[in-house]
Amino acid sequence: MEWKTVALALLVISLGFLAIPIRVPPDTSTEDVNLFKTYVSYYNKSYRHNPDEYERKFKGFQRSLRQIERMNRLRSTQQSAYYGLTEFSDLSEEEFLRLTLRPDLSSRGERHKNDRHHHRQHRTPGEHLNRIKRLIKIPTKNDWRTKHVVTPVRAQGSCGACWAYTAVECIESMVAIKNGTLRSFSVQEMIDCARNGNLGCNGGDICSLLSWLDDYGVPILAESAYPVTGTSGTCLLDRSKTSTVRVAGFTCDSYVGSEEELIATLVNHGPVAAAVNALTWQNYLGGIIQFHCDGAFSMLNHAVQIVGYDNSGPIPFYIVRNSWGPLFGDKGYLYIAIGSNICGIANQVAAVDVIF
């Protein structure tokens, strides 16, 4: 496979092979074995000297290789998503879901469908047509990064607090839109202190967090005043410096069947937070995701920030910021096709307002 040959050549040139004991079934290809040796060395995997763990991870790696080949064969255009080896490629699907995603996110989200902040879309065909007419002046594309209101991509590591990262990212963007100053705010404050059913690195959700911030007028501290640790800790809010930045209202909307309104929100309000199904992102490298990504509400397991969109090409897409560090995807970003609730991106979308 061409992508494997290129990847192997580049890694070999950079690092060379490392002799690692491994028990390999007789039907395993030499190509897979050699590629895995280089992969383990390149990412400096902790199990490199543990034969039992090495063998188990090799099986997950082989599963990823077959999945990468299958998904790349199904690409329909040069703009379509393409896949290859990532730091997650040695994980089984169950490990990827458990260690990187939040399997309980959809059940948490169900609780918000009837609360005062959630606005289900129920429209007649006539109302829908009138809505489209009002959206005609929406620009062909909009990218809030070019307006300097999006902070650098963060890496959540093994802490399952994508919900906190995403909410804080939207707060940062809204503060920058309102006063022209881009500042980083504390994700760790949310991890340690947020109540309303949130459990730090063990899970939470965007709408519950924003509700807690809004209802209690919680001051949102600068990142420098409450720096990230990557683990759940004791809330230090009372002993930290105060802040005047607060949430002043938010919505959690469903845009399923009306994604043109989601685009209008991006243009007229700013970046938003969205719950998604990221299970097929394990080996994502770039391009526009159009397929292989279940959009059912029950499959939601991750939270991301949507920072823009582009309708100018043959495949309209959202610009999505992830929290797996700048080495993931396209410098920490990925692209999801507009219009079919791909990856469940329109199921639960939060927009926030701030005061300071």
mmCIF file of C-alpha atoms in Angstrom:
data_model
loop_
_atom_site.group_PDB
_atom_site.id
_atom_site.type_symbol
_atom_site.label_atom_id
_atom_site.label_comp_id
_atom_site.label_asym_id
_atom_site.label_seq_id
_atom_site.Cartn_x
_atom_site.Cartn_y
_atom_site.Cartn_z
ATOM 1 C CA MET A 1 0.000 0.000 0.000
ATOM 2 C CA GLU A 2 1.530 3.324 -1.065
ATOM 3 C CA TRP A 3 0.834 5.245 2.159
ATOM 4 C CA LYS A 4 2.406 2.459 4.228
ATOM 5 C CA THR A 5 5.527 2.380 2.077
ATOM 6 C CA VAL A 6 6.001 6.131 2.392
ATOM 7 C CA ALA A 7 5.339 6.106 6.139
ATOM 8 C CA LEU A 8 7.752 3.254 6.714
ATOM 9 C CA ALA A 9 10.512 4.865 4.619
ATOM 10 C CA LEU A 10 10.229 8.189 6.424
ATOM 11 C CA LEU A 11 10.284 6.616 9.869
ATOM 12 C CA VAL A 12 13.181 4.325 9.052
ATOM 13 C CA ILE A 13 15.254 7.227 7.764
ATOM 14 C CA SER A 14 14.463 9.246 10.901
ATOM 15 C CA LEU A 15 14.926 6.598 13.535
ATOM 16 C CA GLY A 16 15.983 3.192 12.271
ATOM 17 C CA PHE A 17 14.628 -0.061 13.655
ATOM 18 C CA LEU A 18 14.851 -1.119 17.285
ATOM 19 C CA ALA A 19 15.210 -4.814 18.173
ATOM 20 C CA ILE A 20 12.099 -5.638 20.195
ATOM 21 C CA PRO A 21 11.045 -9.156 21.207
ATOM 22 C CA ILE A 22 7.614 -10.031 19.841
ATOM 23 C CA ARG A 23 5.654 -13.213 19.320
ATOM 24 C CA VAL A 24 4.117 -12.927 15.873
ATOM 25 C CA PRO A 25 1.603 -15.414 14.424
ATOM 26 C CA PRO A 26 2.990 -17.209 11.356
ATOM 27 C CA ASP A 27 0.505 -15.534 8.977
ATOM 28 C CA THR A 28 1.523 -11.971 9.913
ATOM 29 C CA SER A 29 3.146 -10.012 7.101
ATOM 30 C CA THR A 30 6.715 -8.791 7.511
ATOM 31 C CA GLU A 31 5.553 -5.392 6.345
ATOM 32 C CA ASP A 32 3.167 -5.033 9.306
ATOM 33 C CA VAL A 33 5.859 -6.180 11.746
ATOM 34 C CA ASN A 34 8.446 -3.729 10.457
ATOM 35 C CA LEU A 35 6.011 -0.855 10.323
ATOM 36 C CA PHE A 36 4.953 -1.527 13.919
ATOM 37 C CA LYS A 37 8.584 -1.611 15.117
ATOM 38 C CA THR A 38 9.156 1.818 13.616
ATOM 39 C CA TYR A 39 5.804 3.112 14.902
ATOM 40 C CA VAL A 40 6.631 2.076 18.484
ATOM 41 C CA SER A 41 10.028 3.744 18.273
ATOM 42 C CA TYR A 42 8.696 6.917 16.656
ATOM 43 C CA TYR A 43 6.026 7.443 19.325
ATOM 44 C CA ASN A 44 8.292 6.126 22.107
ATOM 45 C CA LYS A 45 5.578 3.798 23.370
ATOM 46 C CA SER A 46 5.952 2.746 26.988
ATOM 47 C CA TYR A 47 5.382 -0.939 26.205
ATOM 48 C CA ARG A 48 8.352 -1.214 23.833
ATOM 49 C CA HIS A 49 10.185 -3.575 26.247
ATOM 50 C CA ASN A 50 7.114 -5.497 27.432
ATOM 51 C CA PRO A 51 6.590 -8.484 25.086
ATOM 52 C CA ASP A 52 3.049 -9.323 26.279
ATOM 53 C CA GLU A 53 1.773 -5.750 25.988
ATOM 54 C CA TYR A 54 3.688 -5.328 22.742
ATOM 55 C CA GLU A 55 1.918 -8.290 21.198
ATOM 56 C CA ARG A 56 -1.501 -7.059 22.336
ATOM 57 C CA LYS A 57 -0.880 -3.598 20.935
ATOM 58 C CA PHE A 58 0.343 -5.134 17.693
ATOM 59 C CA LYS A 59 -3.095 -6.673 17.191
ATOM 60 C CA GLY A 60 -4.744 -3.280 17.636
ATOM 61 C CA PHE A 61 -2.200 -1.825 15.230
ATOM 62 C CA GLN A 62 -3.031 -4.418 12.588
ATOM 63 C CA ARG A 63 -6.730 -3.647 12.992
ATOM 64 C CA SER A 64 -5.943 0.011 12.357
ATOM 65 C CA LEU A 65 -3.903 -0.852 9.244
ATOM 66 C CA ARG A 66 -6.808 -2.770 7.738
ATOM 67 C CA GLN A 67 -9.250 0.016 8.666
ATOM 68 C CA ILE A 68 -6.974 2.662 7.148
ATOM 69 C CA GLU A 69 -6.735 0.698 3.900
ATOM 70 C CA ARG A 70 -10.504 0.187 3.778
ATOM 71 C CA MET A 71 -11.395 3.819 4.455
ATOM 72 C CA ASN A 72 -8.839 5.202 2.021
ATOM 73 C CA ARG A 73 -10.188 2.938 -0.735
ATOM 74 C CA LEU A 74 -13.620 4.532 -0.255
ATOM 75 C CA ARG A 75 -12.428 8.107 -0.826
ATOM 76 C CA SER A 76 -14.593 9.701 -3.510
ATOM 77 C CA THR A 77 -12.552 12.863 -4.248
ATOM 78 C CA GLN A 78 -9.177 14.419 -3.497
ATOM 79 C CA GLN A 79 -10.948 16.533 -0.856
ATOM 80 C CA SER A 80 -12.300 13.485 0.994
ATOM 81 C CA ALA A 81 -10.885 12.488 4.373
ATOM 82 C CA TYR A 82 -7.751 10.375 4.331
ATOM 83 C CA TYR A 83 -6.366 8.149 7.037
ATOM 84 C CA GLY A 84 -3.004 6.888 8.283
ATOM 85 C CA LEU A 85 -0.997 6.143 11.400
ATOM 86 C CA THR A 86 -1.543 8.323 14.463
ATOM 87 C CA GLU A 87 -0.588 8.082 18.125
ATOM 88 C CA PHE A 88 -3.895 6.221 18.653
ATOM 89 C CA SER A 89 -3.365 3.552 15.974
ATOM 90 C CA ASP A 90 -2.245 0.856 18.428
ATOM 91 C CA LEU A 91 -5.502 0.999 20.400
ATOM 92 C CA SER A 92 -8.395 -1.390 19.983
ATOM 93 C CA GLU A 93 -11.735 0.290 19.296
ATOM 94 C CA GLU A 94 -12.775 -0.369 22.898
ATOM 95 C CA GLU A 95 -9.565 1.178 24.243
ATOM 96 C CA PHE A 96 -9.905 4.219 22.003
ATOM 97 C CA LEU A 97 -13.471 4.766 23.188
ATOM 98 C CA ARG A 98 -12.595 4.264 26.849
ATOM 99 C CA LEU A 99 -9.300 6.178 26.983
ATOM 100 C CA THR A 100 -9.964 9.045 24.556
ATOM 101 C CA LEU A 101 -13.739 9.538 24.333
ATOM 102 C CA ARG A 102 -16.700 9.758 26.727
ATOM 103 C CA PRO A 103 -19.102 6.826 26.130
ATOM 104 C CA ASP A 104 -21.643 8.395 28.531
ATOM 105 C CA LEU A 105 -21.901 11.721 26.688
ATOM 106 C CA SER A 106 -25.113 10.840 24.834
ATOM 107 C CA SER A 107 -26.921 9.769 28.015
ATOM 108 C CA ARG A 108 -25.794 12.991 29.688
ATOM 109 C CA GLY A 109 -27.043 14.968 26.706
ATOM 110 C CA GLU A 110 -30.489 13.406 26.897
ATOM 111 C CA ARG A 111 -31.069 15.258 30.167
ATOM 112 C CA HIS A 112 -30.928 18.632 28.423
ATOM 113 C CA LYS A 113 -33.470 18.029 25.692
ATOM 114 C CA ASN A 114 -36.315 19.478 27.728
ATOM 115 C CA ASP A 115 -34.576 22.061 29.888
ATOM 116 C CA ARG A 116 -35.001 25.799 29.508
ATOM 117 C CA HIS A 117 -31.833 26.280 27.462
ATOM 118 C CA HIS A 118 -32.631 23.676 24.809
ATOM 119 C CA HIS A 119 -34.545 24.735 21.700
ATOM 120 C CA ARG A 120 -35.784 21.877 19.534
ATOM 121 C CA GLN A 121 -36.337 22.737 15.898
ATOM 122 C CA HIS A 122 -40.002 22.206 14.879
ATOM 123 C CA ARG A 123 -40.828 24.030 11.655
ATOM 124 C CA THR A 124 -43.305 23.726 8.834
ATOM 125 C CA PRO A 125 -42.031 23.555 5.216
ATOM 126 C CA GLY A 126 -43.137 27.174 4.675
ATOM 127 C CA GLU A 127 -41.212 28.379 7.703
ATOM 128 C CA HIS A 128 -38.189 26.455 6.504
ATOM 129 C CA LEU A 129 -38.273 28.157 3.073
ATOM 130 C CA ASN A 130 -38.621 31.597 4.647
ATOM 131 C CA ARG A 131 -35.660 30.785 6.853
ATOM 132 C CA ILE A 132 -33.528 29.919 3.824
ATOM 133 C CA LYS A 133 -34.481 33.212 2.130
ATOM 134 C CA ARG A 134 -33.268 35.121 5.167
ATOM 135 C CA LEU A 135 -29.967 33.258 5.010
ATOM 136 C CA ILE A 136 -29.154 34.163 1.401
ATOM 137 C CA LYS A 137 -26.717 36.888 2.492
ATOM 138 C CA ILE A 138 -24.665 34.488 4.590
ATOM 139 C CA PRO A 139 -21.067 34.585 3.230
ATOM 140 C CA THR A 140 -19.667 31.655 1.281
ATOM 141 C CA LYS A 141 -17.142 30.965 4.015
ATOM 142 C CA ASN A 142 -16.227 32.189 7.470
ATOM 143 C CA ASP A 143 -13.207 31.245 9.581
ATOM 144 C CA TRP A 144 -12.963 32.844 13.010
ATOM 145 C CA ARG A 145 -9.271 31.892 13.238
ATOM 146 C CA THR A 146 -8.474 34.593 10.682
ATOM 147 C CA LYS A 147 -10.065 37.154 13.013
ATOM 148 C CA HIS A 148 -7.732 36.215 15.877
ATOM 149 C CA VAL A 149 -10.438 35.085 18.295
ATOM 150 C CA VAL A 150 -9.415 31.414 18.581
ATOM 151 C CA THR A 151 -6.724 30.329 21.060
ATOM 152 C CA PRO A 152 -4.059 27.698 20.191
ATOM 153 C CA VAL A 153 -5.056 24.028 20.099
ATOM 154 C CA ARG A 154 -4.767 22.276 23.462
ATOM 155 C CA ALA A 155 -4.132 18.620 24.303
ATOM 156 C CA GLN A 156 -6.419 17.027 26.879
ATOM 157 C CA GLY A 157 -4.210 13.936 27.231
ATOM 158 C CA SER A 158 -5.754 11.124 29.239
ATOM 159 C CA CYS A 159 -8.141 13.490 31.058
ATOM 160 C CA GLY A 160 -11.704 12.923 29.799
ATOM 161 C CA ALA A 161 -12.676 16.593 29.982
ATOM 162 C CA CYS A 162 -13.286 17.436 26.325
ATOM 163 C CA TRP A 163 -16.513 19.097 27.528
ATOM 164 C CA ALA A 164 -14.518 21.530 29.713
ATOM 165 C CA TYR A 165 -11.951 22.298 27.016
ATOM 166 C CA THR A 166 -14.631 23.016 24.437
ATOM 167 C CA ALA A 167 -16.733 25.243 26.691
ATOM 168 C CA VAL A 168 -13.711 27.283 27.765
ATOM 169 C CA GLU A 169 -12.595 27.651 24.127
ATOM 170 C CA CYS A 170 -15.976 29.156 23.252
ATOM 171 C CA ILE A 171 -15.805 31.514 26.228
ATOM 172 C CA GLU A 172 -12.336 32.641 25.100
ATOM 173 C CA SER A 173 -13.640 33.324 21.595
ATOM 174 C CA MET A 174 -16.649 35.281 22.829
ATOM 175 C CA VAL A 175 -14.505 37.458 25.104
ATOM 176 C CA ALA A 176 -12.171 38.183 22.180
ATOM 177 C CA ILE A 177 -15.083 39.029 19.863
ATOM 178 C CA LYS A 178 -16.509 41.455 22.418
ATOM 179 C CA ASN A 179 -13.336 43.283 23.503
ATOM 180 C CA GLY A 180 -10.748 42.463 20.839
ATOM 181 C CA THR A 181 -8.351 40.774 23.256
ATOM 182 C CA LEU A 182 -7.621 37.049 22.955
ATOM 183 C CA ARG A 183 -6.897 35.491 26.348
ATOM 184 C CA SER A 184 -6.619 31.934 27.609
ATOM 185 C CA PHE A 185 -8.964 30.933 30.437
ATOM 186 C CA SER A 186 -8.749 28.089 32.919
ATOM 187 C CA VAL A 187 -9.886 24.636 31.847
ATOM 188 C CA GLN A 188 -8.609 23.255 35.147
ATOM 189 C CA GLU A 189 -11.072 25.431 37.071
ATOM 190 C CA MET A 190 -13.891 23.648 35.241
ATOM 191 C CA ILE A 191 -12.353 20.213 35.790
ATOM 192 C CA ASP A 192 -11.868 20.748 39.535
ATOM 193 C CA CYS A 193 -14.838 22.911 40.436
ATOM 194 C CA ALA A 194 -17.789 22.344 38.079
ATOM 195 C CA ARG A 195 -20.773 20.680 39.707
ATOM 196 C CA ASN A 196 -24.190 19.945 38.191
ATOM 197 C CA GLY A 197 -23.261 16.327 37.464
ATOM 198 C CA ASN A 198 -19.801 16.989 36.042
ATOM 199 C CA LEU A 199 -17.012 14.708 37.243
ATOM 200 C CA GLY A 200 -13.746 16.283 36.141
ATOM 201 C CA CYS A 201 -11.556 13.977 34.084
ATOM 202 C CA ASN A 202 -14.145 11.239 34.540
ATOM 203 C CA GLY A 203 -16.731 12.989 32.395
ATOM 204 C CA GLY A 204 -19.181 15.824 32.055
ATOM 205 C CA ASP A 205 -20.986 17.721 29.327
ATOM 206 C CA ILE A 206 -21.018 21.182 27.813
ATOM 207 C CA CYS A 207 -24.606 22.110 28.650
ATOM 208 C CA SER A 208 -24.321 21.098 32.318
ATOM 209 C CA LEU A 209 -21.122 23.102 32.662
ATOM 210 C CA LEU A 210 -22.552 26.239 31.035
ATOM 211 C CA SER A 211 -25.687 25.908 33.168
ATOM 212 C CA TRP A 212 -23.558 25.760 36.333
ATOM 213 C CA LEU A 213 -21.512 28.773 35.284
ATOM 214 C CA ASP A 214 -24.632 30.747 34.340
ATOM 215 C CA ASP A 215 -26.825 29.843 37.306
ATOM 216 C CA TYR A 216 -24.187 30.547 39.957
ATOM 217 C CA GLY A 217 -22.380 33.457 38.303
ATOM 218 C CA VAL A 218 -19.066 31.656 38.645
ATOM 219 C CA PRO A 219 -16.073 33.872 37.773
ATOM 220 C CA ILE A 220 -13.971 32.352 34.982
ATOM 221 C CA LEU A 221 -10.305 32.621 35.873
ATOM 222 C CA ALA A 222 -7.358 33.175 33.566
ATOM 223 C CA GLU A 223 -5.347 30.081 32.720
ATOM 224 C CA SER A 224 -2.307 31.648 34.391
ATOM 225 C CA ALA A 225 -4.256 31.951 37.666
ATOM 226 C CA TYR A 226 -5.427 28.333 37.614
ATOM 227 C CA PRO A 227 -3.124 26.346 35.275
ATOM 228 C CA VAL A 228 -3.954 22.941 33.847
ATOM 229 C CA THR A 229 -2.649 19.815 35.575
ATOM 230 C CA GLY A 230 -4.280 17.145 33.399
ATOM 231 C CA THR A 231 -5.935 15.424 36.371
ATOM 232 C CA SER A 232 -8.964 16.035 38.583
ATOM 233 C CA GLY A 233 -8.092 17.904 41.761
ATOM 234 C CA THR A 234 -9.513 19.820 44.689
ATOM 235 C CA CYS A 235 -11.310 23.008 43.707
ATOM 236 C CA LEU A 236 -9.103 26.013 44.445
ATOM 237 C CA LEU A 237 -11.566 28.618 43.225
ATOM 238 C CA ASP A 238 -11.948 30.377 46.585
ATOM 239 C CA ARG A 239 -8.188 30.788 46.978
ATOM 240 C CA SER A 240 -7.536 31.992 43.449
ATOM 241 C CA LYS A 241 -7.570 35.466 42.003
ATOM 242 C CA THR A 242 -11.005 36.719 41.063
ATOM 243 C CA SER A 243 -12.213 37.493 37.557
ATOM 244 C CA THR A 244 -14.963 39.635 36.126
ATOM 245 C CA VAL A 245 -15.614 37.267 33.197
ATOM 246 C CA ARG A 246 -18.846 35.314 33.549
ATOM 247 C CA VAL A 247 -21.307 33.414 31.411
ATOM 248 C CA ALA A 248 -24.360 35.590 30.694
ATOM 249 C CA GLY A 249 -26.631 33.058 29.040
ATOM 250 C CA PHE A 250 -26.305 30.215 26.586
ATOM 251 C CA THR A 251 -28.331 27.858 24.415
ATOM 252 C CA CYS A 252 -28.059 24.167 23.620
ATOM 253 C CA ASP A 253 -29.718 23.640 20.243
ATOM 254 C CA SER A 254 -30.478 20.801 17.881
ATOM 255 C CA TYR A 255 -29.797 21.750 14.266
ATOM 256 C CA VAL A 256 -30.592 18.361 12.770
ATOM 257 C CA GLY A 257 -32.368 19.044 9.476
ATOM 258 C CA SER A 258 -31.554 22.769 9.651
ATOM 259 C CA GLU A 259 -27.784 23.080 9.445
ATOM 260 C CA GLU A 260 -28.121 26.334 7.519
ATOM 261 C CA GLU A 261 -29.165 27.847 10.857
ATOM 262 C CA LEU A 262 -26.039 26.466 12.478
ATOM 263 C CA ILE A 263 -24.026 28.268 9.804
ATOM 264 C CA ALA A 264 -25.978 31.458 10.502
ATOM 265 C CA THR A 265 -25.149 31.110 14.204
ATOM 266 C CA LEU A 266 -21.463 30.741 13.360
ATOM 267 C CA VAL A 267 -21.589 33.937 11.293
ATOM 268 C CA ASN A 268 -23.801 36.081 13.498
ATOM 269 C CA HIS A 269 -22.731 34.895 16.942
ATOM 270 C CA GLY A 270 -19.329 33.200 16.875
ATOM 271 C CA PRO A 271 -17.674 29.814 17.399
ATOM 272 C CA VAL A 272 -19.855 27.165 19.042
ATOM 273 C CA ALA A 273 -19.392 23.935 20.978
ATOM 274 C CA ALA A 274 -20.751 20.660 19.637
ATOM 275 C CA ALA A 275 -21.119 17.097 20.856
ATOM 276 C CA VAL A 276 -19.977 14.597 18.218
ATOM 277 C CA ASN A 277 -19.277 10.947 17.515
ATOM 278 C CA ALA A 278 -15.485 10.727 17.123
ATOM 279 C CA LEU A 279 -15.118 6.945 17.100
ATOM 280 C CA THR A 280 -13.877 6.869 13.475
ATOM 281 C CA TRP A 281 -11.323 9.645 14.027
ATOM 282 C CA GLN A 282 -8.701 7.306 15.469
ATOM 283 C CA ASN A 283 -6.573 7.312 12.297
ATOM 284 C CA TYR A 284 -7.695 10.621 10.747
ATOM 285 C CA LEU A 285 -4.979 12.682 9.035
ATOM 286 C CA GLY A 286 -6.884 15.314 7.056
ATOM 287 C CA GLY A 287 -9.514 16.043 4.420
ATOM 288 C CA ILE A 288 -13.287 16.300 4.708
ATOM 289 C CA ILE A 289 -15.151 13.567 6.593
ATOM 290 C CA GLN A 290 -18.219 12.620 4.528
ATOM 291 C CA PHE A 291 -18.909 9.002 5.447
ATOM 292 C CA HIS A 292 -18.277 6.274 8.024
ATOM 293 C CA CYS A 293 -19.382 8.463 10.928
ATOM 294 C CA ASP A 294 -22.697 7.615 12.611
ATOM 295 C CA GLY A 295 -24.732 10.735 13.412
ATOM 296 C CA ALA A 296 -27.190 9.190 15.883
ATOM 297 C CA PHE A 297 -27.671 11.049 19.164
ATOM 298 C CA SER A 298 -26.989 7.802 21.018
ATOM 299 C CA MET A 299 -23.472 7.687 19.510
ATOM 300 C CA LEU A 300 -22.249 11.055 20.865
ATOM 301 C CA ASN A 301 -18.969 10.598 22.736
ATOM 302 C CA HIS A 302 -16.824 13.719 22.352
ATOM 303 C CA ALA A 303 -16.980 17.535 22.368
ATOM 304 C CA VAL A 304 -15.358 19.950 19.906
ATOM 305 C CA GLN A 305 -15.440 23.604 18.897
ATOM 306 C CA ILE A 306 -16.732 24.626 15.466
ATOM 307 C CA VAL A 307 -14.788 27.724 14.423
ATOM 308 C CA GLY A 308 -16.053 28.220 10.875
ATOM 309 C CA TYR A 309 -17.188 26.698 7.601
ATOM 310 C CA ASP A 310 -16.469 26.782 3.881
ATOM 311 C CA ASN A 311 -19.174 26.480 1.217
ATOM 312 C CA SER A 312 -16.958 27.523 -1.690
ATOM 313 C CA GLY A 313 -15.841 24.071 -2.876
ATOM 314 C CA PRO A 314 -17.561 20.941 -4.163
ATOM 315 C CA ILE A 315 -17.859 19.580 -0.600
ATOM 316 C CA PRO A 316 -19.035 22.218 1.911
ATOM 317 C CA PHE A 317 -17.505 21.622 5.334
ATOM 318 C CA TYR A 318 -17.266 22.766 8.949
ATOM 319 C CA ILE A 319 -13.882 23.744 10.412
ATOM 320 C CA VAL A 320 -13.630 21.796 13.659
ATOM 321 C CA ARG A 321 -11.116 22.309 16.438
ATOM 322 C CA ASN A 322 -10.215 19.241 18.476
ATOM 323 C CA SER A 323 -8.465 18.921 21.861
ATOM 324 C CA TRP A 324 -5.969 16.145 21.011
ATOM 325 C CA GLY A 325 -3.039 18.468 20.450
ATOM 326 C CA PRO A 326 -1.633 20.146 17.317
ATOM 327 C CA LEU A 327 -0.238 16.869 15.921
ATOM 328 C CA PHE A 328 -3.728 15.462 15.388
ATOM 329 C CA GLY A 329 -5.322 15.865 11.950
ATOM 330 C CA ASP A 330 -4.544 19.194 10.287
ATOM 331 C CA LYS A 331 -2.602 20.978 13.058
ATOM 332 C CA GLY A 332 -5.257 19.947 15.578
ATOM 333 C CA TYR A 333 -8.237 20.568 13.273
ATOM 334 C CA LEU A 334 -10.484 18.420 11.125
ATOM 335 C CA TYR A 335 -13.179 19.050 8.552
ATOM 336 C CA ILE A 336 -16.713 17.628 8.526
ATOM 337 C CA ALA A 337 -19.123 17.797 5.598
ATOM 338 C CA ILE A 338 -22.124 20.098 6.009
ATOM 339 C CA GLY A 339 -25.731 19.039 5.569
ATOM 340 C CA SER A 340 -26.178 15.437 6.728
ATOM 341 C CA ASN A 341 -25.427 15.584 10.460
ATOM 342 C CA ILE A 342 -22.129 13.790 9.820
ATOM 343 C CA CYS A 343 -20.599 12.506 13.070
ATOM 344 C CA GLY A 344 -23.708 13.832 14.857
ATOM 345 C CA ILE A 345 -22.329 17.366 14.673
ATOM 346 C CA ALA A 346 -25.796 18.999 14.606
ATOM 347 C CA ASN A 347 -27.378 17.052 17.473
ATOM 348 C CA GLN A 348 -26.361 19.280 20.362
ATOM 349 C CA VAL A 349 -24.700 22.631 19.724
ATOM 350 C CA ALA A 350 -24.034 25.224 22.410
ATOM 351 C CA ALA A 351 -23.610 28.967 21.930
ATOM 352 C CA VAL A 352 -22.556 31.117 24.878
ATOM 353 C CA ASP A 353 -22.648 34.804 25.816
ATOM 354 C CA VAL A 354 -20.294 36.432 28.281
ATOM 355 C CA ILE A 355 -20.049 39.582 30.379
ATOM 356 C CA PHE A 356 -16.992 41.149 31.988
#
